């Protein structure tokens, strides 16, 4: 009788578990619907459109690999890739270095830490907005605040935005300025490092600089890796800054022609939606390859506590 009763209990628990699973799936249903309609569906549609000629006004016509072959010969696309790679691989390391430096300073402890943490995080929320991009255009204009400050020291300014030699640099400065998000993540990582490591190093006579390179940086490498991958993906998708600062042209002389901006010009300016779809998939492939490369090389420099 006891065995039968136990079997009945197991069946009852199994039925209750299945009922709980159904409830969980019901709550997850909106997310699955959004994933299908907002992400997977448009991705499949754009992949199909990448093999067509489509101007948004007439039905798409299948053209095979024409769009992909065109990208090989498109000099403006090559320029956009060059500008984007410069923007990503110059501004991103500087942004992470600034974020890490400020996180270390804040981790030392100071009055009003919550205020500074919030104030430094604010640029990450506003940096990609149209308002900040317009403000940046005014700051670096011929009569902007930057030139006014330089004039106080007898230095003649220039049109930083209108010069092809400096226009991209101003956008890099804007990207570095949005260091708040990685800084907060760095700060959280620093708080997880046991203080006993620093106490033992101090007893052994290690300086602050030695503690930084021998303890802080190695133990923080997982956070550095996480921030690097996250910011890499986000920086490749930058669009608003270049669009507002250049007036949507990518000028002067295509010096701020981000890849996403050129994609927008082709898709909605020239109505070459098929070609724009192929460009979008090329960007996805580039980001995927760089992300995979980052994960592959991480085993050479990322240190985890659970490693043997």
GROMACS .gro file of N, CA and C in nm, residues 145-306:
model
  486
  145UNK      N    1   3.193   7.658  -2.852
  145UNK     CA    2   3.258   7.679  -2.722
  145UNK      C    3   3.405   7.639  -2.725
  146UNK      N    4   3.439   7.535  -2.799
  146UNK     CA    5   3.578   7.489  -2.804
  146UNK      C    6   3.669   7.598  -2.860
  147UNK      N    7   3.628   7.661  -2.969
  147UNK     CA    8   3.709   7.768  -3.028
  147UNK      C    9   3.711   7.891  -2.938
  148UNK      N   10   3.603   7.916  -2.866
  148UNK     CA   11   3.601   8.030  -2.774
  148UNK      C   12   3.700   8.010  -2.660
  149UNK      N   13   3.709   7.888  -2.609
  149UNK     CA   14   3.806   7.859  -2.503
  149UNK      C   15   3.949   7.870  -2.557
  150UNK      N   16   3.972   7.819  -2.677
  150UNK     CA   17   4.106   7.828  -2.737
  150UNK      C   18   4.145   7.974  -2.761
  151UNK      N   19   4.048   8.058  -2.798
  151UNK     CA   20   4.076   8.200  -2.822
  151UNK      C   21   4.121   8.269  -2.695
  152UNK      N   22   4.076   8.224  -2.579
  152UNK     CA   23   4.118   8.282  -2.452
  152UNK      C   24   4.267   8.262  -2.428
  153UNK      N   25   4.325   8.160  -2.490
  153UNK     CA   26   4.468   8.132  -2.477
  153UNK      C   27   4.546   8.175  -2.602
  154UNK      N   28   4.481   8.254  -2.686
  154UNK     CA   29   4.547   8.305  -2.805
  154UNK      C   30   4.564   8.204  -2.916
  155UNK      N   31   4.487   8.096  -2.912
  155UNK     CA   32   4.495   7.991  -3.014
  155UNK      C   33   4.379   8.007  -3.111
  156UNK      N   34   4.411   8.014  -3.238
  156UNK     CA   35   4.307   8.029  -3.339
  156UNK      C   36   4.243   7.894  -3.368
  157UNK      N   37   4.113   7.888  -3.352
  157UNK     CA   38   4.042   7.763  -3.374
  157UNK      C   39   4.011   7.739  -3.521
  158UNK      N   40   3.934   7.637  -3.546
  158UNK     CA   41   3.896   7.603  -3.682
  158UNK      C   42   3.758   7.537  -3.679
  159UNK      N   43   3.707   7.506  -3.795
  159UNK     CA   44   3.581   7.432  -3.801
  159UNK      C   45   3.609   7.285  -3.785
  160UNK      N   46   3.603   7.237  -3.662
  160UNK     CA   47   3.641   7.098  -3.635
  160UNK      C   48   3.549   7.001  -3.707
  161UNK      N   49   3.423   7.035  -3.716
  161UNK     CA   50   3.327   6.947  -3.783
  161UNK      C   51   3.340   6.953  -3.935
  162UNK      N   52   3.377   7.069  -3.986
  162UNK     CA   53   3.383   7.088  -4.131
  162UNK      C   54   3.515   7.047  -4.193
  163UNK      N   55   3.611   7.007  -4.112
  163UNK     CA   56   3.741   6.965  -4.165
  163UNK      C   57   3.747   6.812  -4.170
  164UNK      N   58   3.783   6.754  -4.283
  164UNK     CA   59   3.790   6.608  -4.292
  164UNK      C   60   3.899   6.547  -4.204
  165UNK      N   61   3.996   6.630  -4.162
  165UNK     CA   62   4.104   6.580  -4.077
  165UNK      C   63   4.062   6.564  -3.931
  166UNK      N   64   3.961   6.637  -3.889
  166UNK     CA   65   3.922   6.637  -3.747
  166UNK      C   66   3.778   6.596  -3.722
  167UNK      N   67   3.696   6.588  -3.825
  167UNK     CA   68   3.554   6.559  -3.806
  167UNK      C   69   3.533   6.424  -3.737
  168UNK      N   70   3.602   6.322  -3.783
  168UNK     CA   71   3.586   6.190  -3.721
  168UNK      C   72   3.638   6.192  -3.577
  169UNK      N   73   3.743   6.268  -3.553
  169UNK     CA   74   3.798   6.277  -3.418
  169UNK      C   75   3.698   6.332  -3.317
  170UNK      N   76   3.615   6.426  -3.360
  170UNK     CA   77   3.514   6.481  -3.269
  170UNK      C   78   3.411   6.374  -3.231
  171UNK      N   79   3.378   6.287  -3.326
  171UNK     CA   80   3.285   6.179  -3.295
  171UNK      C   81   3.349   6.074  -3.204
  172UNK      N   82   3.479   6.055  -3.219
  172UNK     CA   83   3.550   5.964  -3.129
  172UNK      C   84   3.548   6.018  -2.986
  173UNK      N   85   3.566   6.150  -2.973
  173UNK     CA   86   3.561   6.211  -2.840
  173UNK      C   87   3.422   6.192  -2.779
  174UNK      N   88   3.319   6.205  -2.861
  174UNK     CA   89   3.183   6.184  -2.813
  174UNK      C   90   3.164   6.041  -2.765
  175UNK      N   91   3.218   5.944  -2.837
  175UNK     CA   92   3.206   5.805  -2.796
  175UNK      C   93   3.281   5.778  -2.666
  176UNK      N   94   3.400   5.837  -2.652
  176UNK     CA   95   3.477   5.821  -2.528
  176UNK      C   96   3.400   5.882  -2.411
  177UNK      N   97   3.331   5.992  -2.438
  177UNK     CA   98   3.255   6.062  -2.333
  177UNK      C   99   3.144   5.975  -2.276
  178UNK      N  100   3.097   5.878  -2.352
  178UNK     CA  101   2.989   5.790  -2.304
  178UNK      C  102   3.048   5.668  -2.233
  179UNK      N  103   3.138   5.694  -2.138
  179UNK     CA  104   3.208   5.587  -2.067
  179UNK      C  105   3.131   5.535  -1.946
  180UNK      N  106   3.017   5.594  -1.916
  180UNK     CA  107   2.948   5.564  -1.791
  180UNK      C  108   2.907   5.419  -1.774
  181UNK      N  109   2.852   5.359  -1.878
  181UNK     CA  110   2.804   5.221  -1.866
  181UNK      C  111   2.917   5.123  -1.835
  182UNK      N  112   3.027   5.120  -1.912
  182UNK     CA  113   3.136   5.029  -1.874
  182UNK      C  114   3.199   5.065  -1.740
  183UNK      N  115   3.198   5.194  -1.703
  183UNK     CA  116   3.255   5.233  -1.575
  183UNK      C  117   3.180   5.171  -1.458
  184UNK      N  118   3.046   5.173  -1.465
  184UNK     CA  119   2.965   5.114  -1.359
  184UNK      C  120   2.991   4.963  -1.349
  185UNK      N  121   3.006   4.897  -1.464
  185UNK     CA  122   3.034   4.753  -1.464
  185UNK      C  123   3.172   4.726  -1.407
  186UNK      N  124   3.270   4.809  -1.443
  186UNK     CA  125   3.404   4.796  -1.385
  186UNK      C  126   3.401   4.814  -1.233
  187UNK      N  127   3.324   4.912  -1.189
  187UNK     CA  128   3.314   4.940  -1.046
  187UNK      C  129   3.255   4.822  -0.971
  188UNK      N  130   3.153   4.759  -1.030
  188UNK     CA  131   3.095   4.640  -0.968
  188UNK      C  132   3.196   4.526  -0.962
  189UNK      N  133   3.278   4.513  -1.068
  189UNK     CA  134   3.381   4.409  -1.068
  189UNK      C  135   3.488   4.434  -0.964
  190UNK      N  136   3.527   4.559  -0.947
  190UNK     CA  137   3.628   4.593  -0.847
  190UNK      C  138   3.581   4.561  -0.706
  191UNK      N  139   3.451   4.578  -0.682
  191UNK     CA  140   3.396   4.551  -0.550
  191UNK      C  141   3.397   4.401  -0.518
  192UNK      N  142   3.412   4.316  -0.619
  192UNK     CA  143   3.411   4.172  -0.599
  192UNK      C  144   3.550   4.114  -0.573
  193UNK      N  145   3.655   4.195  -0.588
  193UNK     CA  146   3.791   4.147  -0.564
  193UNK      C  147   3.816   4.143  -0.413
  194UNK      N  148   3.851   4.028  -0.355
  194UNK     CA  149   3.873   4.018  -0.210
  194UNK      C  150   3.986   4.111  -0.164
  195UNK      N  151   3.963   4.180  -0.055
  195UNK     CA  152   4.064   4.273  -0.003
  195UNK      C  153   4.186   4.200   0.051
  196UNK      N  154   4.172   4.070   0.082
  196UNK     CA  155   4.285   3.998   0.140
  196UNK      C  156   4.403   3.991   0.044
  197UNK      N  157   4.375   3.996  -0.088
  197UNK     CA  158   4.483   3.995  -0.186
  197UNK      C  159   4.569   4.121  -0.172
  198UNK      N  160   4.502   4.236  -0.157
  198UNK     CA  161   4.575   4.361  -0.142
  198UNK      C  162   4.648   4.368  -0.009
  199UNK      N  163   4.588   4.314   0.095
  199UNK     CA  164   4.651   4.314   0.227
  199UNK      C  165   4.778   4.228   0.225
  200UNK      N  166   4.769   4.112   0.160
  200UNK     CA  167   4.887   4.026   0.151
  200UNK      C  168   4.996   4.091   0.066
  201UNK      N  169   4.956   4.158  -0.042
  201UNK     CA  170   5.054   4.225  -0.127
  201UNK      C  171   5.121   4.340  -0.053
  202UNK      N  172   5.045   4.412   0.030
  202UNK     CA  173   5.103   4.523   0.108
  202UNK      C  174   5.204   4.471   0.208
  203UNK      N  175   5.172   4.358   0.268
  203UNK     CA  176   5.266   4.298   0.363
  203UNK      C  177   5.396   4.259   0.293
  204UNK      N  178   5.385   4.213   0.169
  204UNK     CA  179   5.504   4.175   0.092
  204UNK      C  180   5.578   4.295   0.034
  205UNK      N  181   5.523   4.416   0.056
  205UNK     CA  182   5.591   4.537   0.010
  205UNK      C  183   5.556   4.580  -0.131
  206UNK      N  184   5.448   4.528  -0.188
  206UNK     CA  185   5.409   4.566  -0.324
  206UNK      C  186   5.351   4.708  -0.323
  207UNK      N  187   5.389   4.786  -0.423
  207UNK     CA  188   5.339   4.922  -0.436
  207UNK      C  189   5.199   4.921  -0.495
  208UNK      N  190   5.133   5.038  -0.494
  208UNK     CA  191   5.000   5.050  -0.553
  208UNK      C  192   5.003   5.013  -0.701
  209UNK      N  193   5.107   5.056  -0.770
  209UNK     CA  194   5.120   5.027  -0.914
  209UNK      C  195   5.135   4.878  -0.937
  210UNK      N  196   5.215   4.811  -0.854
  210UNK     CA  197   5.233   4.667  -0.868
  210UNK      C  198   5.104   4.592  -0.835
  211UNK      N  199   5.030   4.640  -0.736
  211UNK     CA  200   4.902   4.578  -0.702
  211UNK      C  201   4.803   4.590  -0.817
  212UNK      N  202   4.809   4.705  -0.887
  212UNK     CA  203   4.719   4.727  -1.000
  212UNK      C  204   4.744   4.625  -1.110
  213UNK      N  205   4.872   4.604  -1.146
  213UNK     CA  206   4.905   4.518  -1.258
  213UNK      C  207   4.911   4.371  -1.223
  214UNK      N  208   4.936   4.339  -1.096
  214UNK     CA  209   4.948   4.199  -1.055
  214UNK      C  210   4.820   4.142  -0.994
  215UNK      N  211   4.731   4.229  -0.945
  215UNK     CA  212   4.610   4.181  -0.879
  215UNK      C  213   4.484   4.232  -0.950
  216UNK      N  214   4.473   4.366  -0.957
  216UNK     CA  215   4.349   4.425  -1.007
  216UNK      C  216   4.322   4.388  -1.152
  217UNK      N  217   4.417   4.414  -1.240
  217UNK     CA  218   4.395   4.388  -1.383
  217UNK      C  219   4.371   4.241  -1.413
  218UNK      N  220   4.455   4.147  -1.361
  218UNK     CA  221   4.427   4.005  -1.390
  218UNK      C  222   4.290   3.959  -1.341
  219UNK      N  223   4.250   3.998  -1.221
  219UNK     CA  224   4.121   3.955  -1.168
  219UNK      C  225   4.004   4.026  -1.235
  220UNK      N  226   4.033   4.136  -1.300
  220UNK     CA  227   3.928   4.213  -1.367
  220UNK      C  228   3.916   4.178  -1.515
  221UNK      N  229   4.003   4.090  -1.565
  221UNK     CA  230   4.001   4.058  -1.709
  221UNK      C  231   3.866   4.003  -1.758
  222UNK      N  232   3.790   3.924  -1.680
  222UNK     CA  233   3.658   3.884  -1.729
  222UNK      C  234   3.564   4.003  -1.752
  223UNK      N  235   3.573   4.103  -1.663
  223UNK     CA  236   3.490   4.222  -1.678
  223UNK      C  237   3.539   4.305  -1.797
  224UNK      N  238   3.670   4.314  -1.814
  224UNK     CA  239   3.726   4.386  -1.929
  224UNK      C  240   3.680   4.320  -2.059
  225UNK      N  241   3.684   4.188  -2.061
  225UNK     CA  242   3.640   4.115  -2.180
  225UNK      C  243   3.492   4.137  -2.207
  226UNK      N  244   3.411   4.131  -2.103
  226UNK     CA  245   3.267   4.152  -2.118
  226UNK      C  246   3.238   4.293  -2.171
  227UNK      N  247   3.301   4.394  -2.112
  227UNK     CA  248   3.280   4.531  -2.158
  227UNK      C  249   3.328   4.550  -2.301
  228UNK      N  250   3.442   4.490  -2.334
  228UNK     CA  251   3.498   4.506  -2.469
  228UNK      C  252   3.402   4.450  -2.575
  229UNK      N  253   3.350   4.330  -2.551
  229UNK     CA  254   3.258   4.268  -2.648
  229UNK      C  255   3.129   4.348  -2.658
  230UNK      N  256   3.077   4.387  -2.543
  230UNK     CA  257   2.950   4.461  -2.540
  230UNK      C  258   2.964   4.594  -2.614
  231UNK      N  259   3.071   4.668  -2.584
  231UNK     CA  260   3.091   4.798  -2.648
  231UNK      C  261   3.129   4.784  -2.795
  232UNK      N  262   3.199   4.676  -2.830
  232UNK     CA  263   3.235   4.651  -2.970
  232UNK      C  264   3.109   4.640  -3.055
  233UNK      N  265   3.015   4.559  -3.010
  233UNK     CA  266   2.891   4.540  -3.085
  233UNK      C  267   2.813   4.671  -3.094
  234UNK      N  268   2.805   4.744  -2.983
  234UNK     CA  269   2.730   4.869  -2.982
  234UNK      C  270   2.794   4.977  -3.067
  235UNK      N  271   2.927   4.986  -3.065
  235UNK     CA  272   2.997   5.091  -3.139
  235UNK      C  273   2.985   5.071  -3.289
  236UNK      N  274   2.985   4.946  -3.335
  236UNK     CA  275   2.967   4.920  -3.477
  236UNK      C  276   2.829   4.965  -3.527
  237UNK      N  277   2.733   4.976  -3.435
  237UNK     CA  278   2.598   5.016  -3.474
  237UNK      C  279   2.574   5.166  -3.458
  238UNK      N  280   2.677   5.243  -3.427
  238UNK     CA  281   2.660   5.387  -3.410
  238UNK      C  282   2.607   5.451  -3.537
  239UNK      N  283   2.511   5.539  -3.519
  239UNK     CA  284   2.447   5.601  -3.636
  239UNK      C  285   2.410   5.747  -3.611
  240UNK      N  286   2.340   5.773  -3.500
  240UNK     CA  287   2.284   5.906  -3.475
  240UNK      C  288   2.389   6.015  -3.477
  241UNK      N  289   2.503   5.991  -3.412
  241UNK     CA  290   2.606   6.094  -3.402
  241UNK      C  291   2.652   6.141  -3.539
  242UNK      N  292   2.685   6.045  -3.626
  242UNK     CA  293   2.734   6.081  -3.760
  242UNK      C  294   2.625   6.145  -3.843
  243UNK      N  295   2.502   6.097  -3.828
  243UNK     CA  296   2.392   6.151  -3.908
  243UNK      C  297   2.366   6.297  -3.874
  244UNK      N  298   2.362   6.330  -3.745
  244UNK     CA  299   2.331   6.466  -3.702
  244UNK      C  300   2.449   6.560  -3.730
  245UNK      N  301   2.568   6.518  -3.694
  245UNK     CA  302   2.685   6.604  -3.708
  245UNK      C  303   2.713   6.635  -3.855
  246UNK      N  304   2.693   6.538  -3.943
  246UNK     CA  305   2.722   6.559  -4.086
  246UNK      C  306   2.599   6.600  -4.165
  247UNK      N  307   2.486   6.615  -4.099
  247UNK     CA  308   2.363   6.646  -4.171
  247UNK      C  309   2.314   6.534  -4.259
  248UNK      N  310   2.351   6.411  -4.225
  248UNK     CA  311   2.307   6.295  -4.300
  248UNK      C  312   2.390   6.262  -4.422
  249UNK      N  313   2.496   6.339  -4.447
  249UNK     CA  314   2.576   6.319  -4.569
  249UNK      C  315   2.699   6.233  -4.545
  250UNK      N  316   2.746   6.226  -4.420
  250UNK     CA  317   2.870   6.156  -4.392
  250UNK      C  318   2.993   6.239  -4.422
  251UNK      N  319   2.973   6.366  -4.451
  251UNK     CA  320   3.084   6.455  -4.484
  251UNK      C  321   3.150   6.512  -4.361
  252UNK      N  322   3.253   6.594  -4.384
  252UNK     CA  323   3.305   6.634  -4.515
  252UNK      C  324   3.392   6.526  -4.580
  253UNK      N  325   3.376   6.514  -4.711
  253UNK     CA  326   3.453   6.418  -4.793
  253UNK      C  327   3.441   6.277  -4.735
  254UNK      N  328   3.322   6.240  -4.692
  254UNK     CA  329   3.293   6.106  -4.638
  254UNK      C  330   3.379   6.072  -4.516
  255UNK      N  331   3.429   6.172  -4.445
  255UNK     CA  332   3.515   6.145  -4.330
  255UNK      C  333   3.437   6.095  -4.209
  256UNK      N  334   3.305   6.115  -4.207
  256UNK     CA  335   3.220   6.063  -4.099
  256UNK      C  336   3.115   5.966  -4.153
  257UNK      N  337   3.145   5.904  -4.265
  257UNK     CA  338   3.050   5.812  -4.328
  257UNK      C  339   3.055   5.677  -4.256
  258UNK      N  340   2.981   5.666  -4.146
  258UNK     CA  341   2.972   5.539  -4.078
  258UNK      C  342   2.903   5.437  -4.168
  259UNK      N  343   2.932   5.311  -4.144
  259UNK     CA  344   2.872   5.205  -4.224
  259UNK      C  345   2.720   5.208  -4.214
  260UNK      N  346   2.669   5.228  -4.092
  260UNK     CA  347   2.524   5.233  -4.073
  260UNK      C  348   2.461   5.353  -4.143
  261UNK      N  349   2.535   5.463  -4.150
  261UNK     CA  350   2.484   5.581  -4.219
  261UNK      C  351   2.476   5.556  -4.370
  262UNK      N  352   2.577   5.492  -4.427
  262UNK     CA  353   2.574   5.460  -4.569
  262UNK      C  354   2.464   5.359  -4.599
  263UNK      N  355   2.443   5.265  -4.506
  263UNK     CA  356   2.334   5.169  -4.521
  263UNK      C  357   2.199   5.242  -4.525
  264UNK      N  358   2.184   5.341  -4.437
  264UNK     CA  359   2.061   5.420  -4.434
  264UNK      C  360   2.043   5.498  -4.564
  265UNK      N  361   2.151   5.556  -4.615
  265UNK     CA  362   2.144   5.631  -4.740
  265UNK      C  363   2.098   5.542  -4.854
  266UNK      N  364   2.151   5.420  -4.860
  266UNK     CA  365   2.114   5.330  -4.968
  266UNK      C  366   1.970   5.282  -4.954
  267UNK      N  367   1.929   5.249  -4.831
  267UNK     CA  368   1.797   5.192  -4.811
  267UNK      C  369   1.684   5.292  -4.821
  268UNK      N  370   1.702   5.410  -4.756
  268UNK     CA  371   1.592   5.506  -4.748
  268UNK      C  372   1.617   5.632  -4.830
  269UNK      N  373   1.742   5.660  -4.865
  269UNK     CA  374   1.772   5.774  -4.950
  269UNK      C  375   1.761   5.740  -5.097
  270UNK      N  376   1.826   5.630  -5.136
  270UNK     CA  377   1.825   5.587  -5.276
  270UNK      C  378   1.722   5.477  -5.304
  271UNK      N  379   1.652   5.433  -5.199
  271UNK     CA  380   1.550   5.328  -5.211
  271UNK      C  381   1.607   5.198  -5.267
  272UNK      N  382   1.733   5.171  -5.237
  272UNK     CA  383   1.795   5.043  -5.275
  272UNK      C  384   1.787   4.948  -5.155
  273UNK      N  385   1.666   4.906  -5.122
  273UNK     CA  386   1.647   4.827  -5.001
  273UNK      C  387   1.710   4.689  -5.013
  274UNK      N  388   1.714   4.634  -5.132
  274UNK     CA  389   1.780   4.505  -5.151
  274UNK      C  390   1.928   4.515  -5.121
  275UNK      N  391   1.991   4.620  -5.173
  275UNK     CA  392   2.134   4.640  -5.149
  275UNK      C  393   2.159   4.670  -5.001
  276UNK      N  394   2.072   4.749  -4.939
  276UNK     CA  395   2.085   4.781  -4.798
  276UNK      C  396   2.073   4.655  -4.712
  277UNK      N  397   1.986   4.564  -4.752
  277UNK     CA  398   1.971   4.439  -4.678
  277UNK      C  399   2.098   4.356  -4.685
  278UNK      N  400   2.160   4.352  -4.802
  278UNK     CA  401   2.287   4.281  -4.816
  278UNK      C  402   2.395   4.347  -4.730
  279UNK      N  403   2.395   4.480  -4.726
  279UNK     CA  404   2.491   4.551  -4.641
  279UNK      C  405   2.468   4.519  -4.493
  280UNK      N  406   2.342   4.508  -4.453
  280UNK     CA  407   2.312   4.476  -4.313
  280UNK      C  408   2.365   4.338  -4.276
  281UNK      N  409   2.353   4.244  -4.367
  281UNK     CA  410   2.404   4.110  -4.339
  281UNK      C  411   2.557   4.107  -4.340
  282UNK      N  412   2.618   4.191  -4.421
  282UNK     CA  413   2.764   4.200  -4.418
  282UNK      C  414   2.810   4.254  -4.282
  283UNK      N  415   2.740   4.354  -4.230
  283UNK     CA  416   2.774   4.408  -4.098
  283UNK      C  417   2.757   4.300  -3.991
  284UNK      N  418   2.651   4.223  -4.000
  284UNK     CA  419   2.630   4.114  -3.905
  284UNK      C  420   2.744   4.014  -3.910
  285UNK      N  421   2.788   3.981  -4.029
  285UNK     CA  422   2.898   3.886  -4.044
  285UNK      C  423   3.027   3.942  -3.984
  286UNK      N  424   3.055   4.071  -4.009
  286UNK     CA  425   3.176   4.134  -3.955
  286UNK      C  426   3.174   4.132  -3.803
  287UNK      N  427   3.062   4.173  -3.744
  287UNK     CA  428   3.053   4.177  -3.598
  287UNK      C  429   3.061   4.036  -3.540
  288UNK      N  430   2.998   3.939  -3.606
  288UNK     CA  431   3.002   3.801  -3.558
  288UNK      C  432   3.144   3.746  -3.563
  289UNK      N  433   3.217   3.774  -3.670
  289UNK     CA  434   3.355   3.725  -3.682
  289UNK      C  435   3.444   3.789  -3.575
  290UNK      N  436   3.431   3.920  -3.555
  290UNK     CA  437   3.512   3.988  -3.454
  290UNK      C  438   3.477   3.939  -3.313
  291UNK      N  439   3.349   3.915  -3.288
  291UNK     CA  440   3.309   3.863  -3.157
  291UNK      C  441   3.363   3.722  -3.135
  292UNK      N  442   3.355   3.639  -3.237
  292UNK     CA  443   3.409   3.503  -3.226
  292UNK      C  444   3.560   3.507  -3.206
  293UNK      N  445   3.628   3.599  -3.275
  293UNK     CA  446   3.772   3.614  -3.258
  293UNK      C  447   3.805   3.658  -3.117
  294UNK      N  448   3.723   3.747  -3.061
  294UNK     CA  449   3.745   3.792  -2.924
  294UNK      C  450   3.731   3.676  -2.826
  295UNK      N  451   3.630   3.591  -2.845
  295UNK     CA  452   3.612   3.476  -2.757
  295UNK      C  453   3.726   3.376  -2.773
  296UNK      N  454   3.774   3.359  -2.896
  296UNK     CA  455   3.882   3.264  -2.920
  296UNK      C  456   4.013   3.310  -2.855
  297UNK      N  457   4.040   3.439  -2.861
  297UNK     CA  458   4.164   3.491  -2.800
  297UNK      C  459   4.151   3.513  -2.650
  298UNK      N  460   4.030   3.510  -2.597
  298UNK     CA  461   4.012   3.538  -2.454
  298UNK      C  462   4.083   3.435  -2.365
  299UNK      N  463   4.099   3.313  -2.415
  299UNK     CA  464   4.163   3.210  -2.335
  299UNK      C  465   4.312   3.241  -2.312
  300UNK      N  466   4.366   3.334  -2.389
  300UNK     CA  467   4.507   3.370  -2.376
  300UNK      C  468   4.531   3.478  -2.270
  301UNK      N  469   4.426   3.554  -2.235
  301UNK     CA  470   4.449   3.666  -2.144
  301UNK      C  471   4.340   3.688  -2.038
  302UNK      N  472   4.230   3.617  -2.049
  302UNK     CA  473   4.123   3.633  -1.949
  302UNK      C  474   4.143   3.530  -1.838
  303UNK      N  475   4.146   3.577  -1.716
  303UNK     CA  476   4.169   3.492  -1.599
  303UNK      C  477   4.039   3.475  -1.522
  304UNK      N  478   4.004   3.347  -1.496
  304UNK     CA  479   3.886   3.316  -1.417
  304UNK      C  480   3.929   3.247  -1.287
  305UNK      N  481   3.857   3.277  -1.181
  305UNK     CA  482   3.895   3.220  -1.050
  305UNK      C  483   3.886   3.069  -1.047
  306UNK      N  484   3.797   3.012  -1.130
  306UNK     CA  485   3.777   2.867  -1.125
  306UNK      C  486   3.871   2.792  -1.218
   0.00000   0.00000   0.00000
